[in-house]
């Protein structure tokens, strides 16, 4: 029901242009501009996949206040990670890997934070995606591009403007045999960016 | 309050028969179409017919339910049309608050003035008050980039999607001597003539279309479709004079005005879409593009009909 509500508010239409919605373990990685990003990708998945897919979300936002905590925990089943200083017992990778070990698919925003500027492109990707790709080669990596969510609920706003969002799922990528971290992260970022042009075509 | 009058029942019955025939023809064509292109055309035609069923049922249900429901229905249409319009026109982050006002304050207020009805206010609210407000609110964000363009986009979105569309339910409140309690029939007259004109232009264009009217703006529009569609819809309008406050001649004139303004609305909307680099405003109604693609002809004809009737037919 919450998923239908999110689809109604964001008008999100899922476009699968590089793969089909399949019941296999995946990491969906996307550009990030709005707090609605995670919920929107989650809501645009078919029911069966949605039940097994968990957004990775920032603890400092989603753990603040009872409503957000409730939504993150009971509705989206989000994996909450800390963005503060990383310590041995507070390593976000551990929680993400635990979720993968349980067989869940993940929704990840490798930029780490939301893009603010209208004209700037995506921020550089953080290395988490590379670590996951290296340690879990069996998990498929699906680039996802989100359109217009930055206009529906931009960073720093609490008022929603009900425009129509688009969610585009692209062709999965895989980590090359000898590919180094920087090259892979750059390629992953380009794969998301390319969907922006594909979505317009 | 309105209930079903003879006029509404007759038009409803007529449209029901037309839709039934269209559905039957569509089903036969779907069985007989052989070529790949033929199949695609028939599938598109059938999707249009299905969408017509849905739209006719919704509009009739609203008209029968009374003026308040009709006004709410059109308010909702305005909201959704504005959503399609703004989605396609690039705005900047600094427009966020202005847009929030547009969706959640301007739309309800305009339809509130329609429901009251406060003719003076509904006529000037958006062109005067909101035009000034949008330009002022836009400066408060401190972002001057593309200022005039951004402001104009929001103003025009409101003008087309909200101001123009709101004149359709505003017809319900006109006090026309000798026509009391029948205003819903005037709304149906407008909607039927404008939409049938679209259909007839499509059909005549498919049958005879050769010479393009505006190849750069709307490649599917042809002179043959235009003339055939306008003539047929004007004839239908004249034949429906009994459900209007007009004589048959005036009804033909009004129908001609509605179809010409509707055609102009379609061309203007095509120009806006081409400018934004898309073919359809959205995919809200299957086979029809967006809501805005369906009501573009009503947008321009509704205010004209409203003011003509108000000027010549109300005391």
Coordinates of C-alpha atoms in Angstrom, one line a residue, chain B residues 81-299:
Chain B
X81 CA -2.3 18.4 -16.6
X82 CA -0.2 20.9 -14.8
X83 CA 1.9 18.0 -13.5
X84 CA 2.5 16.8 -17.0
X85 CA 3.3 20.4 -18.2
X86 CA 5.8 21.2 -15.4
X87 CA 7.5 17.8 -15.6
X88 CA 8.3 18.5 -19.3
X89 CA 9.4 22.1 -18.9
X90 CA 12.7 22.4 -17.2
X91 CA 12.5 24.5 -14.0
X92 CA 15.3 25.2 -11.6
X93 CA 15.7 24.2 -8.0
X94 CA 15.0 27.8 -6.9
X95 CA 11.5 27.4 -8.4
X96 CA 10.5 24.8 -5.9
X97 CA 8.5 27.0 -3.6
X98 CA 6.8 28.8 -6.5
X99 CA 5.8 25.4 -7.9
X100 CA 4.4 24.3 -4.6
X101 CA 2.2 27.4 -4.5
X102 CA 1.1 26.7 -8.1
X103 CA 0.0 23.1 -7.3
X104 CA -1.5 23.4 -3.9
X105 CA -2.7 27.0 -3.6
X106 CA -3.5 28.3 -7.1
X107 CA -5.3 25.3 -8.4
X108 CA -7.7 25.0 -5.3
X109 CA -8.3 28.7 -5.2
X110 CA -9.2 29.0 -8.9
X111 CA -11.7 26.2 -8.6
X112 CA -13.0 27.7 -5.4
X113 CA -13.8 30.9 -7.3
X114 CA -15.5 28.7 -10.0
X115 CA -17.6 26.9 -7.4
X116 CA -18.7 30.1 -5.6
X117 CA -19.1 31.4 -8.5
X118 CA -17.2 34.7 -8.4
X119 CA -16.9 35.5 -12.1
X120 CA -14.9 38.7 -11.6
X121 CA -12.3 36.9 -9.6
X122 CA -12.1 33.7 -11.7
X123 CA -11.5 35.8 -14.8
X124 CA -8.6 37.8 -13.4
X125 CA -7.1 35.6 -10.6
X126 CA -4.5 33.9 -12.7
X127 CA -3.8 36.5 -15.3
X128 CA -3.4 39.3 -12.8
X129 CA -2.8 38.1 -9.2
X130 CA -0.9 34.9 -9.9
X131 CA 1.1 36.4 -12.8
X132 CA 2.4 39.1 -10.4
X133 CA 2.8 36.6 -7.5
X134 CA 4.8 34.1 -9.6
X135 CA 7.2 36.8 -10.8
X136 CA 7.7 38.2 -7.3
X137 CA 8.1 34.7 -5.6
X138 CA 10.7 33.9 -8.3
X139 CA 12.9 36.8 -7.2
X140 CA 12.8 35.8 -3.6
X141 CA 15.0 32.8 -4.2
X142 CA 17.7 35.1 -5.4
X143 CA 18.4 33.1 -8.5
X144 CA 18.3 35.3 -11.6
X145 CA 19.4 32.7 -14.1
X146 CA 16.9 32.3 -16.9
X147 CA 14.5 34.4 -14.8
X148 CA 12.2 35.5 -17.5
X149 CA 12.0 32.1 -19.1
X150 CA 11.4 30.2 -15.8
X151 CA 8.7 32.7 -14.8
X152 CA 7.0 32.5 -18.2
X153 CA 7.0 28.7 -18.1
X154 CA 5.2 28.6 -14.8
X155 CA 2.8 31.3 -15.7
X156 CA 1.9 29.6 -19.0
X157 CA 1.5 26.3 -17.4
X158 CA -1.0 27.8 -15.0
X159 CA -2.7 29.7 -17.8
X160 CA -3.3 26.6 -20.0
X161 CA -3.8 23.9 -17.5
X162 CA -5.7 25.7 -14.8
X163 CA -7.1 29.0 -16.1
X164 CA -8.4 27.7 -19.4
X165 CA -9.6 24.4 -18.2
X166 CA -11.5 26.0 -15.3
X167 CA -13.8 27.7 -17.8
X168 CA -15.4 24.4 -18.6
X169 CA -17.0 23.9 -15.2
X170 CA -17.5 27.7 -15.0
X171 CA -20.1 27.3 -17.7
X172 CA -22.3 25.5 -15.1
X173 CA -22.8 28.7 -13.1
X174 CA -23.8 31.1 -15.9
X175 CA -27.4 32.2 -15.4
X176 CA -28.9 32.1 -18.9
X177 CA -32.6 33.1 -19.0
X178 CA -34.8 30.3 -20.2
X179 CA -32.0 27.7 -19.7
X180 CA -32.1 27.3 -15.9
X181 CA -30.9 23.9 -14.7
X182 CA -29.7 22.8 -18.1
X183 CA -26.1 24.2 -18.0
X184 CA -24.6 20.7 -17.9
X185 CA -25.9 20.2 -21.4
X186 CA -23.8 23.2 -22.5
X187 CA -20.7 21.6 -21.0
X188 CA -21.5 18.4 -22.9
X189 CA -22.0 20.4 -26.1
X190 CA -18.5 21.9 -25.7
X191 CA -16.8 18.7 -24.8
X192 CA -18.7 16.7 -27.5
X193 CA -18.0 19.2 -30.3
X194 CA -14.3 19.7 -29.3
X195 CA -13.5 16.0 -28.9
X196 CA -15.5 14.9 -31.9
X197 CA -13.7 17.5 -34.0
X198 CA -10.4 15.8 -32.9
X199 CA -11.8 12.4 -33.8
X200 CA -13.1 13.6 -37.2
X201 CA -9.8 15.4 -38.0
X202 CA -8.0 12.1 -37.2
X203 CA -10.4 10.1 -39.3
X204 CA -10.5 12.5 -42.3
X205 CA -6.8 12.8 -42.1
X206 CA -6.3 9.0 -42.2
X207 CA -8.7 8.7 -45.1
X208 CA -7.8 11.6 -47.3
X209 CA -4.9 13.4 -45.7
X210 CA -2.3 14.6 -48.3
X211 CA -1.2 18.2 -47.8
X212 CA 0.4 18.9 -44.4
X213 CA -0.7 22.1 -42.6
X214 CA 2.2 22.5 -40.2
X215 CA 4.8 19.9 -41.0
X216 CA 7.3 21.2 -38.5
X217 CA 4.9 21.5 -35.6
X218 CA 2.4 18.6 -36.1
X219 CA 3.2 16.3 -39.0
X220 CA 0.0 14.4 -38.7
X221 CA -2.3 17.4 -39.3
X222 CA -3.4 17.8 -42.9
X223 CA -5.6 20.3 -44.7
X224 CA -8.0 17.5 -45.7
X225 CA -8.3 16.4 -42.1
X226 CA -8.7 19.9 -40.8
X227 CA -11.4 21.0 -43.3
X228 CA -13.2 17.6 -43.1
X229 CA -13.0 17.6 -39.3
X230 CA -14.1 21.2 -38.8
X231 CA -17.0 20.9 -41.3
X232 CA -18.2 17.6 -39.7
X233 CA -18.0 18.9 -36.1
X234 CA -19.7 22.1 -37.0
X235 CA -22.5 20.1 -38.6
X236 CA -22.8 18.0 -35.5
X237 CA -22.8 21.1 -33.4
X238 CA -25.6 22.6 -35.4
X239 CA -27.5 19.3 -35.1
X240 CA -27.1 19.5 -31.3
X241 CA -28.6 23.1 -31.1
X242 CA -31.6 21.8 -29.1
X243 CA -29.4 21.1 -26.1
X244 CA -28.0 24.7 -26.1
X245 CA -29.5 28.1 -25.5
X246 CA -28.6 28.9 -29.2
X247 CA -30.6 28.8 -32.5
X248 CA -29.3 26.2 -35.0
X249 CA -27.4 28.9 -36.9
X250 CA -25.7 30.3 -33.7
X251 CA -25.0 26.7 -32.6
X252 CA -23.2 26.1 -35.9
X253 CA -21.2 29.3 -35.4
X254 CA -20.3 28.4 -31.8
X255 CA -19.3 24.9 -32.9
X256 CA -17.2 26.4 -35.7
X257 CA -15.5 28.7 -33.1
X258 CA -15.0 25.7 -30.7
X259 CA -13.4 23.6 -33.5
X260 CA -11.2 26.4 -34.8
X261 CA -10.0 27.3 -31.3
X262 CA -9.5 23.6 -30.5
X263 CA -7.4 23.3 -33.6
X264 CA -5.3 26.3 -32.6
X265 CA -4.9 24.8 -29.1
X266 CA -3.6 21.6 -30.6
X267 CA -1.1 23.4 -32.7
X268 CA 0.1 25.6 -29.8
X269 CA 0.5 22.5 -27.6
X270 CA 2.4 20.8 -30.4
X271 CA 4.8 23.7 -30.5
X272 CA 5.3 23.5 -26.7
X273 CA 5.9 19.8 -26.9
X274 CA 8.4 20.1 -29.9
X275 CA 10.2 22.8 -27.9
X276 CA 10.5 20.4 -25.0
X277 CA 11.6 17.6 -27.4
X278 CA 8.7 15.1 -26.9
X279 CA 5.8 13.8 -28.8
X280 CA 3.3 13.2 -26.0
X281 CA 2.8 14.9 -22.6
X282 CA 2.8 11.7 -20.6
X283 CA 1.5 8.2 -20.7
X284 CA -1.4 8.6 -18.2
X285 CA -4.1 7.4 -20.6
X286 CA -3.1 4.4 -22.7
X287 CA -2.9 5.3 -26.4
X288 CA -3.6 8.9 -25.9
X289 CA -0.4 10.3 -24.7
X290 CA -1.0 12.4 -21.6
X291 CA -4.1 14.1 -20.3
X292 CA -2.9 17.4 -21.7
X293 CA -2.8 15.7 -25.2
X294 CA -6.5 15.0 -24.8
X295 CA -7.7 18.3 -23.5
X296 CA -5.6 20.6 -25.5
X297 CA -8.5 21.4 -27.9
X298 CA -10.7 22.2 -24.9
X299 CA -8.2 24.5 -23.3

